[in-house]
């Protein structure tokens, strides 16, 4: 049987970052990943990093490509009532920023440093079972090249996303699950079109939400609120551009730029939190423990925040024989995560059209938008949350 100190399930951003942090402290880990490496590397997902995530990446030796490629963002342009309401979160937060740096670049950076360090990452190896979580030596069972294998470890890190196996290995009576599914989805496209303005742009329109954000100086990521079970096949390129113009263009601002659409997909929207984020010797992190609707751009950032706490907790255990950090891991992460959920779910409710909403509810949404963009207090609260709440690690 293979052995290691920390067995990590999943080579997404959470699993890769944890294994890198542990390596820097001389702690061994093995990552077991269900998919092939190219598939993991090329998944297009999140695109906006908080100040704290950028700082964390710089601190652990990943500054080089970020300094070259990440695009610093200072403002979000909320568009409603046919007007632009620019919220300068850099100013409102006393100098903090967000960065456009796509998730696949984060994953590529982490894969590169892990490979250079000779890390053991087993791709194409789905985990089928985890045993002994309440004992001293849990065992992760997985399949690779048609054979069954087992990895014995001190701790298991469940970094295997929302549909992974880790959470399901916890007896259901030991968990509380909080779940909200939204009655709409997002059609996301990637377009070879330079952004019309550099700011992230949100269209809060009576026909539904829309968003534009810069990926590179030549590429934009755009989203449209759609039916939750919509198919990209229902959306011709002409229909997409017509809806984007209708929901995003306003008087006094340049219209969005069109370009060749290179990718199209529909994402469902949900809020989900699992409590606690620990069972015996297994610690859940990232999407395995919580999901936020993408409004607010918190999914990837929250995964990184968990890993910062988990990395510190394991270092305290191995280096100082101090169990308190591991014992507090779940509470530390959940306290922050509920605040992140409050922000993400709150924004999601503020900017989307809900089927069956009354005129009263629509006016309340507008009042919320006016408060957030039009008052010092509203702007400060948005900026504090959007650029990232502190991580206690
Ligand atoms: P990941 O990235 O889902 O990685 C989990 C990894 O675990 C593997 N796995 C297994 N491995 C072995 N055995 C098993 N039995 C396994 N089961 C699963 C999977 O193959 C995978 O490689 O989770 P992680 O590391 O926690 O990272 C979280 C982020 O990926 C996620 O929060 C964000 O991408 C969410 N998200 C977005 N967040 C944003 O902030 N802004 C966005 O615009 C945004 N767009 C998105 C998104 C997530 C999406 N998905 C998951 C549907 C768009 C999409 C399409």
CSV table of C-alpha atoms and ligand atoms in Angstrom, one decimal:
chain,number,residue,atom,x,y,z
A,1,UNK,CA,0.0,0.0,0.0
A,2,UNK,CA,1.2,3.6,-0.8
A,3,UNK,CA,1.8,5.9,2.2
A,4,UNK,CA,1.9,9.6,2.6
A,5,UNK,CA,1.3,12.3,5.3
A,6,UNK,CA,-1.6,14.1,3.6
A,7,UNK,CA,-3.8,12.4,0.9
A,8,UNK,CA,-5.4,15.0,-1.2
A,9,UNK,CA,-8.5,14.2,-3.3
A,10,UNK,CA,-8.8,16.5,-6.4
A,11,UNK,CA,-6.3,18.5,-8.4
A,12,UNK,CA,-8.4,21.6,-8.8
A,13,UNK,CA,-7.1,24.9,-7.4
A,14,UNK,CA,-7.7,23.8,-3.8
A,15,UNK,CA,-5.9,20.5,-4.0
A,16,UNK,CA,-3.0,21.8,-6.0
A,17,UNK,CA,-2.5,24.8,-3.7
A,18,UNK,CA,-2.6,22.7,-0.5
A,19,UNK,CA,0.0,20.3,-1.9
A,20,UNK,CA,2.2,23.3,-2.8
A,21,UNK,CA,1.9,24.9,0.7
A,22,UNK,CA,2.7,21.6,2.4
A,23,UNK,CA,5.7,21.1,0.2
A,24,UNK,CA,7.1,24.5,1.1
A,25,UNK,CA,6.9,23.4,4.7
A,26,UNK,CA,8.5,19.9,4.1
A,27,UNK,CA,5.2,18.0,4.5
A,28,UNK,CA,4.5,15.2,2.1
A,29,UNK,CA,1.3,14.8,0.1
A,30,UNK,CA,-0.1,12.8,-2.8
A,31,UNK,CA,-2.9,14.2,-5.0
A,32,UNK,CA,-5.4,11.7,-6.6
A,33,UNK,CA,-7.4,13.2,-9.4
A,34,UNK,CA,-10.3,11.7,-11.3
A,35,UNK,CA,-9.7,13.4,-14.7
A,36,UNK,CA,-6.8,13.6,-17.1
A,37,UNK,CA,-4.3,16.4,-16.7
A,38,UNK,CA,-5.2,18.2,-19.9
A,39,UNK,CA,-8.9,18.2,-19.0
A,40,UNK,CA,-8.1,19.7,-15.6
A,41,UNK,CA,-5.7,22.3,-17.0
A,42,UNK,CA,-8.1,23.5,-19.7
A,43,UNK,CA,-11.4,23.9,-17.7
A,44,UNK,CA,-12.7,27.5,-18.1
A,45,UNK,CA,-14.2,28.8,-14.9
A,46,UNK,CA,-13.7,31.6,-12.5
A,47,UNK,CA,-11.8,34.8,-13.6
A,48,UNK,CA,-11.6,37.3,-10.8
A,49,UNK,CA,-9.2,37.1,-7.9
A,50,UNK,CA,-9.4,39.0,-4.7
A,51,UNK,CA,-6.5,41.0,-3.3
A,52,UNK,CA,-5.9,38.3,-0.6
A,53,UNK,CA,-5.7,35.5,-3.2
A,54,UNK,CA,-3.2,37.5,-5.3
A,55,UNK,CA,-1.1,38.2,-2.2
A,56,UNK,CA,-1.2,34.5,-1.2
A,57,UNK,CA,0.0,33.4,-4.7
A,58,UNK,CA,2.8,36.0,-4.6
A,59,UNK,CA,3.9,34.9,-1.1
A,60,UNK,CA,4.2,31.2,-2.2
A,61,UNK,CA,6.4,31.9,-5.3
A,62,UNK,CA,3.8,32.3,-8.0
A,63,UNK,CA,4.3,36.0,-8.7
A,64,UNK,CA,6.0,35.9,-12.0
A,65,UNK,CA,3.1,35.3,-14.4
A,66,UNK,CA,0.6,37.2,-12.2
A,67,UNK,CA,2.8,40.3,-12.4
A,68,UNK,CA,2.9,39.9,-16.2
A,69,UNK,CA,-0.6,38.8,-17.0
A,70,UNK,CA,-3.1,39.7,-14.3
A,71,UNK,CA,-5.1,42.8,-15.0
A,72,UNK,CA,-5.8,45.0,-12.0
A,73,UNK,CA,-9.4,46.1,-11.6
A,74,UNK,CA,-10.5,49.2,-9.6
A,75,UNK,CA,-14.2,49.6,-10.4
A,76,UNK,CA,-17.4,47.8,-11.2
A,77,UNK,CA,-19.8,49.6,-13.5
A,78,UNK,CA,-23.4,48.8,-12.4
A,79,UNK,CA,-25.8,49.6,-15.2
A,80,UNK,CA,-29.5,50.2,-14.4
A,81,UNK,CA,-32.2,52.6,-15.4
A,82,UNK,CA,-30.3,53.2,-18.6
A,83,UNK,CA,-27.4,54.8,-16.7
A,84,UNK,CA,-23.9,53.8,-15.6
A,85,UNK,CA,-23.3,53.8,-11.8
A,86,UNK,CA,-19.5,53.3,-11.5
A,87,UNK,CA,-18.5,51.9,-8.1
A,88,UNK,CA,-14.8,52.5,-7.5
A,89,UNK,CA,-14.1,49.7,-5.0
A,90,UNK,CA,-10.4,50.5,-5.0
A,91,UNK,CA,-11.1,54.0,-3.6
A,92,UNK,CA,-14.0,52.8,-1.4
A,93,UNK,CA,-11.8,50.1,0.2
A,94,UNK,CA,-8.8,52.3,0.9
A,95,UNK,CA,-6.7,51.0,-1.9
A,96,UNK,CA,-7.6,47.3,-2.4
A,97,UNK,CA,-8.1,45.8,-5.8
A,98,UNK,CA,-9.4,42.7,-7.7
A,99,UNK,CA,-7.5,41.1,-10.6
A,100,UNK,CA,-8.7,39.5,-13.8
A,101,UNK,CA,-6.7,36.3,-13.9
A,102,UNK,CA,-8.5,33.2,-15.2
A,103,UNK,CA,-8.7,30.0,-13.1
A,104,UNK,CA,-7.0,27.9,-15.8
A,105,UNK,CA,-3.9,30.2,-15.4
A,106,UNK,CA,-4.0,29.6,-11.6
A,107,UNK,CA,-4.2,25.9,-12.2
A,108,UNK,CA,-1.4,26.0,-14.8
A,109,UNK,CA,0.9,28.0,-12.4
A,110,UNK,CA,0.3,25.5,-9.6
A,111,UNK,CA,0.8,22.4,-11.9
A,112,UNK,CA,4.1,23.9,-13.0
A,113,UNK,CA,5.5,24.4,-9.5
A,114,UNK,CA,4.3,21.1,-8.4
A,115,UNK,CA,5.8,19.3,-11.4
A,116,UNK,CA,9.1,21.1,-10.9
A,117,UNK,CA,9.2,19.9,-7.3
A,118,UNK,CA,8.5,16.3,-8.4
A,119,UNK,CA,5.1,16.1,-6.8
A,120,UNK,CA,3.1,12.9,-6.9
A,121,UNK,CA,-0.1,13.8,-8.7
A,122,UNK,CA,-2.0,10.8,-10.0
A,123,UNK,CA,-4.4,11.8,-12.8
A,124,UNK,CA,-7.1,9.7,-14.4
A,125,UNK,CA,-7.5,8.0,-11.0
A,126,UNK,CA,-11.0,8.3,-9.6
A,127,UNK,CA,-11.3,7.7,-5.8
A,128,UNK,CA,-14.0,5.2,-5.1
A,129,UNK,CA,-13.9,4.9,-1.3
A,130,UNK,CA,-12.4,6.4,1.8
A,131,UNK,CA,-12.0,4.2,4.9
A,132,UNK,CA,-11.0,4.7,8.5
A,133,UNK,CA,-11.7,8.4,8.8
A,134,UNK,CA,-12.4,8.0,12.5
A,135,UNK,CA,-9.3,6.0,13.2
A,136,UNK,CA,-5.6,7.0,13.1
A,137,UNK,CA,-4.7,6.0,9.5
A,138,UNK,CA,-7.4,6.6,6.9
A,139,UNK,CA,-7.1,4.9,3.5
A,140,UNK,CA,-8.1,6.3,0.2
A,141,UNK,CA,-9.1,3.7,-2.4
A,142,UNK,CA,-8.8,4.6,-6.1
A,143,UNK,CA,-8.6,3.1,-9.6
A,144,UNK,CA,-5.7,3.7,-11.9
A,145,UNK,CA,-4.9,2.0,-15.3
A,146,UNK,CA,-7.6,-0.5,-14.7
A,147,UNK,CA,-6.3,-1.6,-11.2
A,148,UNK,CA,-7.4,-0.9,-7.6
A,149,UNK,CA,-4.9,1.0,-5.4
A,150,UNK,CA,-4.9,2.2,-1.8
A,151,UNK,CA,-3.2,5.2,-0.2
A,152,UNK,CA,-2.7,5.3,3.5
A,153,UNK,CA,-2.3,8.7,5.1
A,154,UNK,CA,-2.4,10.7,8.4
A,155,UNK,CA,-5.1,13.1,7.0
A,156,UNK,CA,-7.4,13.3,4.0
A,157,UNK,CA,-8.0,16.6,2.3
A,158,UNK,CA,-11.4,16.5,0.5
A,159,UNK,CA,-10.7,19.0,-2.4
A,160,UNK,CA,-12.9,17.2,-4.9
A,161,UNK,CA,-15.5,19.8,-5.7
A,162,UNK,CA,-19.2,19.8,-5.3
A,163,UNK,CA,-19.8,16.5,-7.0
A,164,UNK,CA,-16.8,14.7,-5.4
A,165,UNK,CA,-16.8,11.7,-3.1
A,166,UNK,CA,-15.4,13.2,0.1
A,167,UNK,CA,-18.5,14.8,1.4
A,168,UNK,CA,-20.5,11.7,0.7
A,169,UNK,CA,-18.1,9.6,2.8
A,170,UNK,CA,-19.4,11.4,5.9
A,171,UNK,CA,-22.5,9.8,7.6
A,172,UNK,CA,-25.5,12.0,6.8
A,173,UNK,CA,-26.5,12.4,10.4
A,174,UNK,CA,-23.1,14.1,11.1
A,175,UNK,CA,-23.8,16.8,8.6
A,176,UNK,CA,-26.1,19.8,8.2
A,177,UNK,CA,-26.5,20.9,4.6
A,178,UNK,CA,-27.9,24.3,3.7
A,179,UNK,CA,-29.0,24.6,0.1
A,180,UNK,CA,-30.7,27.1,-2.2
A,181,UNK,CA,-31.1,26.6,-5.9
A,182,UNK,CA,-31.9,29.7,-8.0
A,183,UNK,CA,-34.6,29.7,-10.7
A,184,UNK,CA,-32.2,30.8,-13.4
A,185,UNK,CA,-28.8,30.0,-14.8
A,186,UNK,CA,-26.0,31.9,-16.6
A,187,UNK,CA,-25.2,31.5,-20.3
A,188,UNK,CA,-21.5,32.2,-20.4
A,189,UNK,CA,-19.5,33.0,-23.5
A,190,UNK,CA,-15.9,33.8,-24.3
A,191,UNK,CA,-15.5,36.2,-27.2
A,192,UNK,CA,-12.5,37.4,-29.2
A,193,UNK,CA,-13.5,41.0,-28.6
A,194,UNK,CA,-11.6,43.7,-26.7
A,195,UNK,CA,-13.6,45.0,-23.8
A,196,UNK,CA,-15.4,48.3,-24.5
A,197,UNK,CA,-14.3,49.5,-21.1
A,198,UNK,CA,-11.8,48.1,-18.6
A,199,UNK,CA,-14.2,47.9,-15.7
A,200,UNK,CA,-16.3,44.8,-14.9
A,201,UNK,CA,-19.8,45.7,-16.2
A,202,UNK,CA,-23.1,44.5,-14.8
A,203,UNK,CA,-26.4,45.1,-16.5
A,204,UNK,CA,-29.3,44.9,-14.1
A,205,UNK,CA,-32.1,44.9,-16.7
A,206,UNK,CA,-35.8,44.2,-16.5
A,207,UNK,CA,-35.3,41.3,-19.0
A,208,UNK,CA,-32.5,39.8,-16.9
A,209,UNK,CA,-29.0,40.2,-15.7
A,210,UNK,CA,-25.9,40.4,-17.9
A,211,UNK,CA,-22.2,40.9,-17.3
A,212,UNK,CA,-19.1,41.7,-19.1
A,213,UNK,CA,-15.5,41.3,-17.8
A,214,UNK,CA,-12.1,41.5,-19.3
A,215,UNK,CA,-10.1,38.3,-19.6
A,216,UNK,CA,-7.2,39.6,-21.7
A,217,UNK,CA,-6.9,42.9,-23.6
A,218,UNK,CA,-8.3,41.0,-26.6
A,219,UNK,CA,-10.8,38.6,-25.0
A,220,UNK,CA,-14.0,39.2,-23.0
A,221,UNK,CA,-16.1,36.9,-20.9
A,222,UNK,CA,-19.8,37.7,-21.0
A,223,UNK,CA,-22.8,36.2,-19.2
A,224,UNK,CA,-26.6,36.4,-19.7
A,225,UNK,CA,-29.2,35.3,-17.2
A,226,UNK,CA,-31.1,32.4,-18.8
A,227,UNK,CA,-33.4,29.5,-17.9
A,228,UNK,CA,-31.8,27.2,-15.3
A,229,UNK,CA,-32.0,24.2,-17.7
A,230,UNK,CA,-31.4,26.2,-20.9
A,231,UNK,CA,-29.2,24.8,-23.6
A,232,UNK,CA,-26.5,26.8,-25.4
A,233,UNK,CA,-28.1,25.5,-28.6
A,234,UNK,CA,-31.1,27.8,-27.9
A,235,UNK,CA,-28.8,30.8,-28.3
A,236,UNK,CA,-27.6,31.7,-31.7
A,237,UNK,CA,-24.8,34.2,-31.9
A,238,UNK,CA,-27.2,36.9,-33.1
A,239,UNK,CA,-29.6,36.3,-30.2
A,240,UNK,CA,-26.7,36.5,-27.7
A,241,UNK,CA,-25.4,39.8,-29.0
A,242,UNK,CA,-28.8,41.3,-29.2
A,243,UNK,CA,-29.6,40.4,-25.6
A,244,UNK,CA,-26.1,41.6,-24.4
A,245,UNK,CA,-26.6,45.0,-26.1
A,246,UNK,CA,-30.1,45.4,-24.7
A,247,UNK,CA,-29.0,44.5,-21.1
A,248,UNK,CA,-25.6,46.2,-21.0
A,249,UNK,CA,-25.5,49.2,-23.3
A,250,UNK,CA,-26.5,52.5,-21.7
A,251,UNK,CA,-26.5,56.2,-22.6
A,252,UNK,CA,-23.1,57.9,-22.4
A,253,UNK,CA,-21.0,54.7,-22.6
A,254,UNK,CA,-19.6,52.9,-25.6
A,255,UNK,CA,-21.6,49.8,-26.6
A,256,UNK,CA,-20.1,46.4,-25.9
A,257,UNK,CA,-17.8,45.1,-28.6
A,258,UNK,CA,-18.8,42.0,-30.6
A,259,UNK,CA,-16.4,39.3,-31.7
A,260,UNK,CA,-16.1,35.7,-32.6
A,261,UNK,CA,-17.7,33.5,-29.9
A,262,UNK,CA,-15.2,30.7,-29.0
A,263,UNK,CA,-17.0,29.1,-26.1
A,264,UNK,CA,-20.6,28.8,-24.9
A,265,UNK,CA,-22.0,27.1,-21.8
A,266,UNK,CA,-24.8,27.2,-19.2
A,267,UNK,CA,-24.0,27.2,-15.4
A,268,UNK,CA,-26.7,26.5,-12.8
A,269,UNK,CA,-26.8,28.8,-9.8
A,270,UNK,CA,-26.8,27.6,-6.2
A,271,UNK,CA,-25.9,28.5,-2.7
A,272,UNK,CA,-24.7,25.6,-0.6
A,273,UNK,CA,-22.9,25.1,2.7
A,274,UNK,CA,-22.0,21.9,4.5
A,275,UNK,CA,-21.4,22.0,8.2
A,276,UNK,CA,-19.0,21.0,9.7
A,277,UNK,CA,-16.1,20.9,7.2
A,278,UNK,CA,-14.4,18.1,9.1
A,279,UNK,CA,-15.1,14.5,9.8
A,280,UNK,CA,-12.5,12.7,11.9
A,281,UNK,CA,-9.2,12.9,10.0
A,282,UNK,CA,-10.8,14.3,6.8
A,283,UNK,CA,-11.0,18.1,6.1
A,284,UNK,CA,-13.3,19.4,3.3
A,285,UNK,CA,-12.1,22.5,1.4
A,286,UNK,CA,-13.4,24.6,-1.5
A,287,UNK,CA,-16.4,23.5,-3.6
A,288,UNK,CA,-16.5,20.2,-1.7
A,289,UNK,CA,-17.9,22.2,1.3
A,290,UNK,CA,-19.6,25.2,-0.2
A,291,UNK,CA,-20.9,26.7,-3.4
A,292,UNK,CA,-21.8,30.3,-4.1
A,293,UNK,CA,-23.6,31.8,-7.0
A,294,UNK,CA,-21.0,33.3,-9.3
A,295,UNK,CA,-22.2,36.8,-8.7
A,296,UNK,CA,-19.5,38.2,-6.5
A,297,UNK,CA,-16.8,36.0,-8.0
A,298,UNK,CA,-16.2,34.1,-4.7
A,299,UNK,CA,-15.9,30.4,-5.7
A,300,UNK,CA,-12.2,30.1,-6.4
A,301,UNK,CA,-11.3,32.8,-3.8
A,302,UNK,CA,-13.2,30.9,-1.1
A,303,UNK,CA,-11.4,27.7,-2.0
A,304,UNK,CA,-8.1,29.5,-1.6
A,305,UNK,CA,-9.1,31.0,1.7
A,306,UNK,CA,-10.0,27.5,3.1
A,307,UNK,CA,-6.6,26.2,1.9
A,308,UNK,CA,-4.7,29.0,3.6
A,309,UNK,CA,-6.4,27.9,6.9
A,310,UNK,CA,-5.9,24.2,6.3
A,311,UNK,CA,-2.3,24.6,5.3
A,312,UNK,CA,-1.6,26.6,8.5
A,313,UNK,CA,-3.5,24.0,10.6
A,314,UNK,CA,-1.5,21.1,9.2
A,315,UNK,CA,1.8,23.0,9.7
A,316,UNK,CA,0.9,23.7,13.3
A,317,UNK,CA,0.2,20.0,13.7
A,318,UNK,CA,3.4,18.7,12.1
A,319,UNK,CA,5.8,21.4,13.2
A,320,UNK,CA,4.6,22.3,16.6
A,321,UNK,CA,2.4,19.4,17.6
A,322,UNK,CA,-0.4,21.9,18.2
A,323,UNK,CA,-3.9,20.5,17.4
A,324,UNK,CA,-5.8,23.7,18.1
A,325,UNK,CA,-5.7,24.9,14.5
A,326,UNK,CA,-7.0,21.6,13.1
A,327,UNK,CA,-9.7,21.6,15.8
A,328,UNK,CA,-10.8,25.1,14.9
A,329,UNK,CA,-10.5,24.6,11.1
A,330,UNK,CA,-14.2,24.1,10.4
A,331,UNK,CA,-15.4,27.0,12.6
A,332,UNK,CA,-12.7,29.4,11.2
A,333,UNK,CA,-13.7,28.7,7.6
A,334,UNK,CA,-17.4,28.6,8.2
A,335,UNK,CA,-17.5,31.9,10.0
A,336,UNK,CA,-15.9,33.6,7.0
A,337,UNK,CA,-17.9,31.5,4.5
A,338,UNK,CA,-21.3,32.5,5.8
A,339,UNK,CA,-20.3,36.1,5.3
A,340,UNK,CA,-19.1,35.3,1.8
A,341,UNK,CA,-22.4,33.5,1.2
A,342,UNK,CA,-24.4,36.5,2.5
A,343,UNK,CA,-22.6,38.7,0.1
A,344,UNK,CA,-22.9,36.4,-2.9
A,345,UNK,CA,-26.5,35.4,-2.3
A,346,UNK,CA,-27.4,39.0,-1.5
A,347,UNK,CA,-25.9,40.3,-4.7
A,348,UNK,CA,-27.5,37.5,-6.7
A,349,UNK,CA,-30.9,38.4,-5.3
A,350,UNK,CA,-30.3,42.1,-6.0
A,351,UNK,CA,-29.4,41.9,-9.6
A,352,UNK,CA,-31.4,39.0,-11.2
A,353,UNK,CA,-35.0,38.9,-12.3
A,354,UNK,CA,-36.9,36.3,-10.4
A,355,UNK,CA,-39.9,34.7,-12.1
A,356,UNK,CA,-43.1,35.9,-10.5
A,357,UNK,CA,-41.5,38.9,-8.7
A,358,UNK,CA,-44.0,41.7,-7.9
A,359,UNK,CA,-43.4,45.3,-8.9
A,360,UNK,CA,-42.8,46.0,-5.2
A,361,UNK,CA,-39.9,43.5,-5.2
A,362,UNK,CA,-38.5,45.1,-8.3
A,363,UNK,CA,-38.5,48.5,-6.7
A,364,UNK,CA,-36.8,47.1,-3.6
A,365,UNK,CA,-34.0,45.7,-5.9
A,366,UNK,CA,-33.6,49.2,-7.4
A,367,UNK,CA,-33.5,50.8,-4.0
A,368,UNK,CA,-30.8,48.3,-3.0
A,369,UNK,CA,-28.8,49.1,-6.1
A,370,UNK,CA,-29.2,52.8,-5.5
A,371,UNK,CA,-28.1,52.4,-1.9
A,372,UNK,CA,-25.0,50.3,-2.8
A,373,UNK,CA,-23.8,52.5,-5.6
A,374,UNK,CA,-25.1,55.9,-4.4
A,375,UNK,CA,-24.0,56.1,-0.8
A,376,UNK,CA,-20.6,56.2,0.9
A,377,UNK,CA,-21.7,53.4,3.3
A,378,UNK,CA,-23.1,51.2,0.5
A,379,UNK,CA,-20.0,51.5,-1.6
A,380,UNK,CA,-17.7,50.8,1.3
A,381,UNK,CA,-19.6,47.6,2.3
A,382,UNK,CA,-19.5,46.4,-1.3
A,383,UNK,CA,-15.8,47.2,-1.7
A,384,UNK,CA,-14.9,45.5,1.6
A,385,UNK,CA,-16.6,42.2,0.5
A,386,UNK,CA,-15.7,42.3,-3.2
A,387,UNK,CA,-11.9,42.8,-2.6
A,388,UNK,CA,-12.0,40.0,0.0
A,389,UNK,CA,-12.7,39.6,3.7
A,390,UNK,CA,-9.7,38.8,5.8
A,391,UNK,CA,-8.6,35.2,6.2
A,392,UNK,CA,-7.6,34.3,9.8
A,393,UNK,CA,-4.5,32.1,9.2
B,1,LIG,P1,-12.8,22.0,-8.4
B,1,LIG,O1,-12.1,23.0,-9.3
B,1,LIG,O2,-14.1,21.5,-8.8
B,1,LIG,O3,-11.8,20.7,-8.4
B,1,LIG,C1,-12.2,19.5,-7.8
B,1,LIG,C2,-11.4,18.4,-8.5
B,1,LIG,O4,-11.7,17.1,-7.9
B,1,LIG,C3,-11.8,16.2,-8.9
B,1,LIG,N1,-12.6,15.0,-8.4
B,1,LIG,C4,-12.1,13.8,-8.0
B,1,LIG,N2,-10.9,13.4,-8.0
B,1,LIG,C5,-10.7,12.1,-7.6
B,1,LIG,N3,-11.7,11.2,-7.3
B,1,LIG,C6,-13.0,11.7,-7.3
B,1,LIG,N4,-14.0,10.8,-6.9
B,1,LIG,C7,-13.2,13.0,-7.7
B,1,LIG,N5,-14.4,13.8,-7.8
B,1,LIG,C8,-14.0,15.0,-8.2
B,1,LIG,C9,-12.4,16.9,-10.1
B,1,LIG,O5,-12.1,16.2,-11.3
B,1,LIG,C10,-11.7,18.2,-9.9
B,1,LIG,O6,-10.5,18.3,-10.7
B,1,LIG,O7,-12.9,22.5,-6.9
B,1,LIG,P2,-11.9,23.4,-6.0
B,1,LIG,O8,-10.5,23.0,-6.1
B,1,LIG,O9,-12.6,23.5,-4.7
B,1,LIG,O10,-12.0,24.8,-6.7
B,1,LIG,C11,-13.2,25.6,-6.7
B,1,LIG,C12,-13.4,26.4,-8.0
B,1,LIG,O11,-13.1,25.5,-9.1
B,1,LIG,C13,-14.8,26.9,-8.1
B,1,LIG,O12,-15.2,27.5,-6.9
B,1,LIG,C14,-15.0,28.0,-9.2
B,1,LIG,O13,-14.6,27.6,-10.4
B,1,LIG,C15,-16.5,28.2,-9.3
B,1,LIG,N6,-16.9,28.9,-10.5
B,1,LIG,C16,-16.7,30.2,-10.6
B,1,LIG,N7,-16.3,30.9,-9.5
B,1,LIG,C17,-16.1,32.2,-9.6
B,1,LIG,O14,-15.6,32.8,-8.6
B,1,LIG,N8,-16.4,32.9,-10.8
B,1,LIG,C18,-16.8,32.3,-11.9
B,1,LIG,O15,-17.0,32.9,-12.9
B,1,LIG,C19,-17.0,30.9,-11.9
B,1,LIG,N9,-17.4,30.2,-12.9
B,1,LIG,C20,-17.4,28.2,-11.6
B,1,LIG,C21,-17.6,28.9,-12.8
B,1,LIG,C22,-17.6,26.8,-11.6
B,1,LIG,C23,-18.1,26.1,-12.6
B,1,LIG,N10,-18.4,24.7,-12.5
B,1,LIG,C24,-17.8,24.0,-11.3
B,1,LIG,C25,-19.5,24.1,-12.9
B,1,LIG,C26,-18.1,28.2,-13.9
B,1,LIG,C27,-18.3,26.8,-13.9
B,1,LIG,C28,-18.7,26.1,-15.1
